[in-house]
PDB file of C-alpha atoms in Angstrom:
ATOM      1  CA  MET I 419      82.605 101.194 235.900  1.00 64.00           C
ATOM      2  CA  VAL I 420      83.235 100.611 239.740  1.00 82.00           C
ATOM      3  CA  ILE I 421      85.779 103.204 241.927  1.00 89.00           C
ATOM      4  CA  ALA I 422      85.166 102.278 245.388  1.00 91.00           C
ATOM      5  CA  LYS I 423      87.050  99.321 246.633  1.00 89.00           C
ATOM      6  CA  PRO I 424      85.669  96.984 249.463  1.00 87.00           C
ATOM      7  CA  GLN I 425      89.139  96.947 251.330  1.00 85.00           C
ATOM      8  CA  TRP I 426      88.903 101.057 251.775  1.00 90.00           C
ATOM      9  CA  PHE I 427      85.671 100.664 253.929  1.00 89.00           C
ATOM     10  CA  VAL I 428      84.020  98.668 256.843  1.00 86.00           C
ATOM     11  CA  ARG I 429      80.368  98.076 256.998  1.00 86.00           C
ATOM     12  CA  ARG I 430      78.494 100.771 258.981  1.00 85.00           C
ATOM     13  CA  LYS I 431      77.084  98.860 262.051  1.00 84.00           C
ATOM     14  CA  TYR I 432      75.879 100.915 264.885  1.00 86.00           C
ATOM     15  CA  GLY I 433      74.718 104.394 262.751  1.00 79.00           C
ATOM     16  CA  GLY I 434      72.471 103.121 260.074  1.00 83.00           C
ATOM     17  CA  TRP I 435      73.554 101.667 256.594  1.00 84.00           C
ATOM     18  CA  GLY I 436      76.672 101.985 254.323  1.00 84.00           C
ATOM     19  CA  LEU I 437      80.072 101.955 254.751  1.00 87.00           C
ATOM     20  CA  MET I 438      82.718 103.790 257.090  1.00 89.00           C
ATOM     21  CA  PRO I 439      86.327 104.510 255.305  1.00 91.00           C
ATOM     22  CA  LYS I 440      88.881 102.444 256.544  1.00 88.00           C
ATOM     23  CA  THR I 441      92.136 103.475 254.749  1.00 90.00           C
ATOM     24  CA  TRP I 442      93.258 106.839 253.647  1.00 94.00           C
ATOM     25  CA  GLN I 443      91.879 105.974 250.058  1.00 94.00           C
ATOM     26  CA  GLY I 444      88.481 105.406 251.508  1.00 93.00           C
ATOM     27  CA  TRP I 445      88.773 108.954 253.140  1.00 95.00           C
ATOM     28  CA  ILE I 446      89.604 110.705 250.171  1.00 95.00           C
ATOM     29  CA  TYR I 447      86.806 108.820 248.432  1.00 94.00           C
ATOM     30  CA  SER I 448      84.309 110.020 250.751  1.00 92.00           C
ATOM     31  CA  LEU I 449      85.766 113.410 250.500  1.00 94.00           C
ATOM     32  CA  ILE I 450      85.511 113.867 247.019  1.00 93.00           C
ATOM     33  CA  MET I 451      81.978 112.308 247.153  1.00 91.00           C
ATOM     34  CA  ILE I 452      81.059 115.205 249.519  1.00 91.00           C
ATOM     35  CA  ILE I 453      83.027 117.692 247.478  1.00 93.00           C
ATOM     36  CA  ILE I 454      81.404 116.664 244.397  1.00 91.00           C
ATOM     37  CA  VAL I 455      77.789 116.738 245.977  1.00 88.00           C
ATOM     38  CA  LEU I 456      78.227 120.523 247.792  1.00 90.00           C
ATOM     39  CA  GLY I 457      79.527 121.803 244.622  1.00 91.00           C
ATOM     40  CA  LEU I 458      76.564 120.761 242.313  1.00 89.00           C
ATOM     41  CA  VAL I 459      74.091 121.519 244.869  1.00 87.00           C
ATOM     42  CA  ASN I 460      75.979 125.372 245.083  1.00 89.00           C
ATOM     43  CA  ALA I 461      76.811 125.309 241.309  1.00 87.00           C
ATOM     44  CA  PRO I 462      75.132 127.933 239.245  1.00 89.00           C
ATOM     45  CA  LEU I 463      72.879 126.041 237.173  1.00 86.00           C
ATOM     46  CA  ASP I 464      69.420 126.003 236.189  1.00 88.00           C
ATOM     47  CA  MET I 465      67.416 124.377 238.821  1.00 87.00           C
ATOM     48  CA  LYS I 466      65.766 121.343 236.538  1.00 88.00           C
ATOM     49  CA  TYR I 467      69.566 120.473 235.030  1.00 88.00           C
ATOM     50  CA  LYS I 468      70.736 120.716 238.623  1.00 89.00           C
ATOM     51  CA  ILE I 469      68.269 118.261 240.012  1.00 90.00           C
ATOM     52  CA  VAL I 470      69.138 115.706 237.164  1.00 91.00           C
ATOM     53  CA  ILE I 471      72.666 116.003 237.694  1.00 90.00           C
ATOM     54  CA  ILE I 472      72.530 115.545 241.316  1.00 90.00           C
ATOM     55  CA  LEU I 473      70.190 112.760 240.751  1.00 91.00           C
ATOM     56  CA  ALA I 474      72.679 111.206 238.587  1.00 91.00           C
ATOM     57  CA  ALA I 475      75.568 111.579 240.626  1.00 91.00           C
ATOM     58  CA  ALA I 476      73.435 110.368 243.762  1.00 90.00           C
ATOM     59  CA  ILE I 477      72.699 107.230 241.556  1.00 91.00           C
ATOM     60  CA  PHE I 478      76.087 106.792 240.731  1.00 92.00           C
ATOM     61  CA  PHE I 479      77.504 106.880 244.449  1.00 91.00           C
ATOM     62  CA  PHE I 480      74.589 104.695 245.519  1.00 90.00           C
ATOM     63  CA  ILE I 481      75.545 102.034 243.062  1.00 92.00           C
ATOM     64  CA  ASP I 482      79.317 102.436 243.333  1.00 92.00           C
ATOM     65  CA  ILE I 483      78.970 102.443 247.226  1.00 90.00           C
ATOM     66  CA  GLY I 484      76.266  99.229 247.066  1.00 88.00           C
ATOM     67  CA  SER I 485      78.888  97.397 244.957  1.00 90.00           C
ATOM     68  CA  ALA I 486      81.718  97.716 247.262  1.00 89.00           C
ATOM     69  CA  MET I 487      79.401  96.631 250.150  1.00 86.00           C
ATOM     70  CA  ILE I 488      78.209  93.714 248.098  1.00 84.00           C
ATOM     71  CA  ARG I 489      82.013  92.756 247.407  1.00 85.00           C
ATOM     72  CA  LEU I 490      83.154  92.852 251.120  1.00 83.00           C
ATOM     73  CA  LYS I 491      84.236  89.307 251.911  1.00 78.00           C
ATOM     74  CA  ASP I 492      84.685  88.720 255.559  1.00 87.00           C
ATOM     75  CA  GLU I 493      81.982  86.005 255.970  1.00 91.00           C
ATOM     76  CA  ARG I 494      81.560  86.679 259.615  1.00 91.00           C
ATOM     77  CA  GLU I 495      80.604  90.133 258.897  1.00 87.00           C
ATOM     78  CA  LYS I 496      78.234  89.347 256.033  1.00 87.00           C
ATOM     79  CA  ILE I 497      76.555  86.776 258.874  1.00 90.00           C
ATOM     80  CA  HIS I 498      76.231  89.537 261.144  1.00 89.00           C
ATOM     81  CA  GLU I 499      74.793  92.071 258.780  1.00 87.00           C
ATOM     82  CA  ALA I 500      72.302  89.447 257.497  1.00 88.00           C
ATOM     83  CA  VAL I 501      70.917  88.847 260.863  1.00 91.00           C
ATOM     84  CA  ALA I 502      71.106  92.595 261.660  1.00 90.00           C
ATOM     85  CA  GLU I 503      69.353  93.735 258.466  1.00 89.00           C
ATOM     86  CA  ARG I 504      66.775  90.611 259.396  1.00 92.00           C
ATOM     87  CA  ASN I 505      66.198  92.157 262.540  1.00 93.00           C
ATOM     88  CA  ALA I 506      65.721  95.619 261.216  1.00 92.00           C
ATOM     89  CA  LEU I 507      63.233  94.382 258.744  1.00 92.00           C
ATOM     90  CA  TRP I 508      61.106  92.438 261.217  1.00 93.00           C
ATOM     91  CA  ALA I 509      60.917  95.625 263.365  1.00 94.00           C
ATOM     92  CA  VAL I 510      59.911  97.718 260.165  1.00 93.00           C
ATOM     93  CA  LEU I 511      57.397  95.013 259.481  1.00 93.00           C
ATOM     94  CA  LEU I 512      55.995  95.142 262.973  1.00 94.00           C
ATOM     95  CA  VAL I 513      55.382  98.960 262.834  1.00 94.00           C
ATOM     96  CA  LEU I 514      53.925  98.675 259.306  1.00 92.00           C
ATOM     97  CA  VAL I 515      51.516  95.820 260.284  1.00 92.00           C
ATOM     98  CA  ILE I 516      50.489  97.931 263.424  1.00 93.00           C
ATOM     99  CA  GLY I 517      50.108 101.208 261.775  1.00 91.00           C
ATOM    100  CA  ILE I 518      47.933  99.245 258.849  1.00 91.00           C
ATOM    101  CA  SER I 519      45.763  97.575 261.435  1.00 92.00           C
ATOM    102  CA  TYR I 520      45.276 100.836 263.068  1.00 91.00           C
ATOM    103  CA  GLN I 521      44.374 102.464 259.814  1.00 91.00           C
ATOM    104  CA  ALA I 522      42.147  99.641 258.655  1.00 90.00           C
ATOM    105  CA  ALA I 523      40.087  99.657 261.700  1.00 91.00           C
ATOM    106  CA  GLU I 524      39.693 103.351 261.918  1.00 89.00           C
ATOM    107  CA  SER I 525      38.536 103.224 258.250  1.00 89.00           C
ATOM    108  CA  ALA I 526      36.246 100.089 259.078  1.00 89.00           C
ATOM    109  CA  VAL I 527      34.425 102.382 261.861  1.00 89.00           C
ATOM    110  CA  LYS I 528      34.286 105.609 259.787  1.00 87.00           C
ATOM    111  CA  GLY I 529      33.150 103.332 256.587  1.00 86.00           C
ATOM    112  CA  ASN I 530      35.417 105.065 254.642  1.00 81.00           C
ATOM    113  CA  TYR I 531      38.804 103.351 253.274  1.00 79.00           C
ATOM    114  CA  SER I 532      39.869 106.522 251.266  1.00 76.00           C
ATOM    115  CA  SER I 533      42.051 107.636 254.318  1.00 75.00           C
ATOM    116  CA  MET I 534      44.023 104.252 254.485  1.00 82.00           C
ATOM    117  CA  ASP I 535      47.733 105.018 253.405  1.00 87.00           C
ATOM    118  CA  TRP I 536      48.086 101.972 250.727  1.00 88.00           C
ATOM    119  CA  PHE I 537      51.528 103.143 250.364  1.00 90.00           C
ATOM    120  CA  LEU I 538      52.299 101.016 253.629  1.00 90.00           C
ATOM    121  CA  VAL I 539      50.334  98.088 252.391  1.00 90.00           C
ATOM    122  CA  ALA I 540      52.385  98.274 249.028  1.00 93.00           C
ATOM    123  CA  ALA I 541      55.701  98.270 251.161  1.00 92.00           C
ATOM    124  CA  VAL I 542      54.537  95.141 252.981  1.00 92.00           C
ATOM    125  CA  PHE I 543      53.622  93.726 249.717  1.00 93.00           C
ATOM    126  CA  VAL I 544      57.054  94.563 247.901  1.00 94.00           C
ATOM    127  CA  ALA I 545      58.913  92.922 251.373  1.00 92.00           C
ATOM    128  CA  LEU I 546      56.938  89.737 250.530  1.00 93.00           C
ATOM    129  CA  VAL I 547      57.819  89.851 246.888  1.00 95.00           C
ATOM    130  CA  VAL I 548      61.351  90.474 247.384  1.00 94.00           C
ATOM    131  CA  LYS I 549      61.995  87.667 250.178  1.00 94.00           C
ATOM    132  CA  ALA I 550      59.835  85.285 247.964  1.00 95.00           C
ATOM    133  CA  VAL I 551      62.152  85.803 245.070  1.00 95.00           C
ATOM    134  CA  SER I 552      65.373  85.936 247.162  1.00 92.00           C
ATOM    135  CA  ASN I 553      64.615  82.460 248.343  1.00 93.00           C
ATOM    136  CA  ILE I 554      63.876  81.367 245.035  1.00 94.00           C
ATOM    137  CA  TRP I 555      67.435  82.894 243.894  1.00 92.00           C
ATOM    138  CA  LEU I 556      68.956  81.143 247.048  1.00 91.00           C
ATOM    139  CA  ASP I 557      67.388  77.720 246.321  1.00 92.00           C
ATOM    140  CA  ARG I 558      68.698  77.706 242.780  1.00 90.00           C
ATOM    141  CA  LYS I 559      72.118  78.878 243.707  1.00 86.00           C
ATOM    142  CA  ASP I 560      72.847  76.235 246.290  1.00 77.00           C
TER     143      ASP I 560
ATOM    144  CA  MET W 312      85.791  75.514 268.585  1.00 85.00           C
ATOM    145  CA  LYS W 313      89.524  76.269 269.852  1.00 89.00           C
ATOM    146  CA  THR W 314      92.425  76.854 267.567  1.00 93.00           C
ATOM    147  CA  LYS W 315      95.844  77.535 267.484  1.00 94.00           C
ATOM    148  CA  ILE W 316      95.550  80.382 265.195  1.00 95.00           C
ATOM    149  CA  GLY W 317      97.203  82.681 267.822  1.00 94.00           C
ATOM    150  CA  PHE W 318     100.251  80.504 268.676  1.00 94.00           C
ATOM    151  CA  TYR W 319     101.037  80.251 264.896  1.00 95.00           C
ATOM    152  CA  ARG W 320     100.549  83.776 264.216  1.00 95.00           C
ATOM    153  CA  LYS W 321     102.723  84.871 267.254  1.00 95.00           C
ATOM    154  CA  LYS W 322     105.098  82.131 265.846  1.00 94.00           C
ATOM    155  CA  LEU W 323     105.342  84.045 262.553  1.00 94.00           C
ATOM    156  CA  ASN W 324     105.668  87.328 263.974  1.00 94.00           C
ATOM    157  CA  ILE W 325     102.555  88.852 262.461  1.00 94.00           C
ATOM    158  CA  THR W 326      99.735  91.156 263.790  1.00 95.00           C
ATOM    159  CA  GLN W 327      96.244  90.550 263.679  1.00 95.00           C
ATOM    160  CA  GLU W 328      95.672  92.900 261.199  1.00 92.00           C
ATOM    161  CA  GLU W 329      98.305  91.472 258.832  1.00 94.00           C
ATOM    162  CA  LEU W 330      96.704  87.835 259.013  1.00 95.00           C
ATOM    163  CA  ALA W 331      93.281  89.445 258.784  1.00 93.00           C
ATOM    164  CA  GLN W 332      94.466  91.129 255.401  1.00 89.00           C
ATOM    165  CA  LYS W 333      96.169  88.237 254.217  1.00 92.00           C
ATOM    166  CA  VAL W 334      92.858  85.941 254.329  1.00 92.00           C
ATOM    167  CA  GLU W 335      90.563  88.889 253.435  1.00 89.00           C
ATOM    168  CA  VAL W 336      88.829  89.006 256.534  1.00 91.00           C
ATOM    169  CA  THR W 337      88.361  91.831 259.246  1.00 89.00           C
ATOM    170  CA  ARG W 338      90.635  91.964 262.370  1.00 91.00           C
ATOM    171  CA  GLN W 339      87.698  91.729 264.479  1.00 91.00           C
ATOM    172  CA  THR W 340      87.256  88.416 262.823  1.00 93.00           C
ATOM    173  CA  ILE W 341      90.477  87.129 263.653  1.00 95.00           C
ATOM    174  CA  ILE W 342      89.911  88.143 267.309  1.00 95.00           C
ATOM    175  CA  SER W 343      86.765  86.199 267.325  1.00 94.00           C
ATOM    176  CA  LEU W 344      88.702  83.154 265.652  1.00 94.00           C
ATOM    177  CA  GLU W 345      91.532  83.348 268.198  1.00 94.00           C
ATOM    178  CA  GLN W 346      89.079  83.372 271.019  1.00 92.00           C
ATOM    179  CA  GLY W 347      87.155  80.616 269.823  1.00 90.00           C
ATOM    180  CA  LYS W 348      84.002  82.579 269.252  1.00 91.00           C
ATOM    181  CA  TYR W 349      83.424  81.837 265.791  1.00 93.00           C
ATOM    182  CA  ASN W 350      83.961  78.752 263.626  1.00 92.00           C
ATOM    183  CA  PRO W 351      84.969  79.446 259.982  1.00 93.00           C
ATOM    184  CA  SER W 352      83.886  78.064 256.660  1.00 93.00           C
ATOM    185  CA  LEU W 353      85.935  75.290 255.338  1.00 94.00           C
ATOM    186  CA  GLU W 354      87.111  78.044 252.669  1.00 93.00           C
ATOM    187  CA  LEU W 355      88.226  80.290 255.269  1.00 94.00           C
ATOM    188  CA  ALA W 356      89.702  77.509 257.563  1.00 95.00           C
ATOM    189  CA  TYR W 357      91.537  76.523 254.721  1.00 95.00           C
ATOM    190  CA  ARG W 358      92.917  79.833 254.077  1.00 94.00           C
ATOM    191  CA  LEU W 359      93.899  80.532 257.513  1.00 95.00           C
ATOM    192  CA  THR W 360      95.734  77.251 257.526  1.00 95.00           C
ATOM    193  CA  ARG W 361      97.760  78.238 254.300  1.00 95.00           C
ATOM    194  CA  ALA W 362      98.299  81.646 255.599  1.00 95.00           C
ATOM    195  CA  LEU W 363      99.841  80.121 258.797  1.00 95.00           C
ATOM    196  CA  GLY W 364     102.214  78.268 257.151  1.00 93.00           C
ATOM    197  CA  GLN W 365     100.672  75.037 258.101  1.00 94.00           C
ATOM    198  CA  LYS W 366      99.624  71.803 256.223  1.00 92.00           C
ATOM    199  CA  LYS W 367      96.645  70.392 257.731  1.00 92.00           C
ATOM    200  CA  ILE W 368      93.568  72.244 259.228  1.00 93.00           C
ATOM    201  CA  GLU W 369      93.411  69.794 262.019  1.00 92.00           C
ATOM    202  CA  ASP W 370      96.619  71.406 263.374  1.00 92.00           C
ATOM    203  CA  VAL W 371      95.305  74.936 263.354  1.00 94.00           C
ATOM    204  CA  PHE W 372      91.384  74.072 264.321  1.00 93.00           C
ATOM    205  CA  LEU W 373      90.911  71.735 267.128  1.00 90.00           C
ATOM    206  CA  LEU W 374      87.544  70.024 266.847  1.00 80.00           C
ATOM    207  CA  ASN W 375      85.735  68.350 269.749  1.00 68.00           C
ATOM    208  CA  SER W 376      87.356  70.845 272.182  1.00 54.00           C
ATOM    209  CA  ARG W 377      84.809  73.128 273.726  1.00 52.00           C
TER     210      ARG W 377
END
């Protein structure tokens, strides 16, 4: 079940990712989301239950907002979003590759690869897989 | 591509925001379309033509005009 409607929001362009409220319904939704999260953080619950409930709430809002983002219909905004996200990804990949290259060179000099951050390597690999899967899906779609 | 979106919109006496809501785009997209900065998809061109009360796309969108 999704609650957030795409017509309540506009795409956040200049300050990160996500949506900005556009209508009063969007502002009410955002306010309720904040109240719920703050309420859970300050709730007099056992920490292990609190973490689970906050995580569940965060996942719910992530899916709800994400669903609204996907359903935003403006084609020009979608194109701009795609280009901006592509540029951001290239910037991230560039920094990752520079970081991995530096760590690899440092490790080669030391003769010890245990200090490499393999999480960075995994991040680049995941990006490759996601791009390949996306292209396969797009080619089949149209 | 030049358009007559602004002309027909003013003829209908509706705002850019009202037209944007009718065709489910943002007001910024309507502005870009009226200024000829953005070329819409065929589907959006059809929706705009209908929303502006016109029958032919070529009455609203002027091809071969730069």
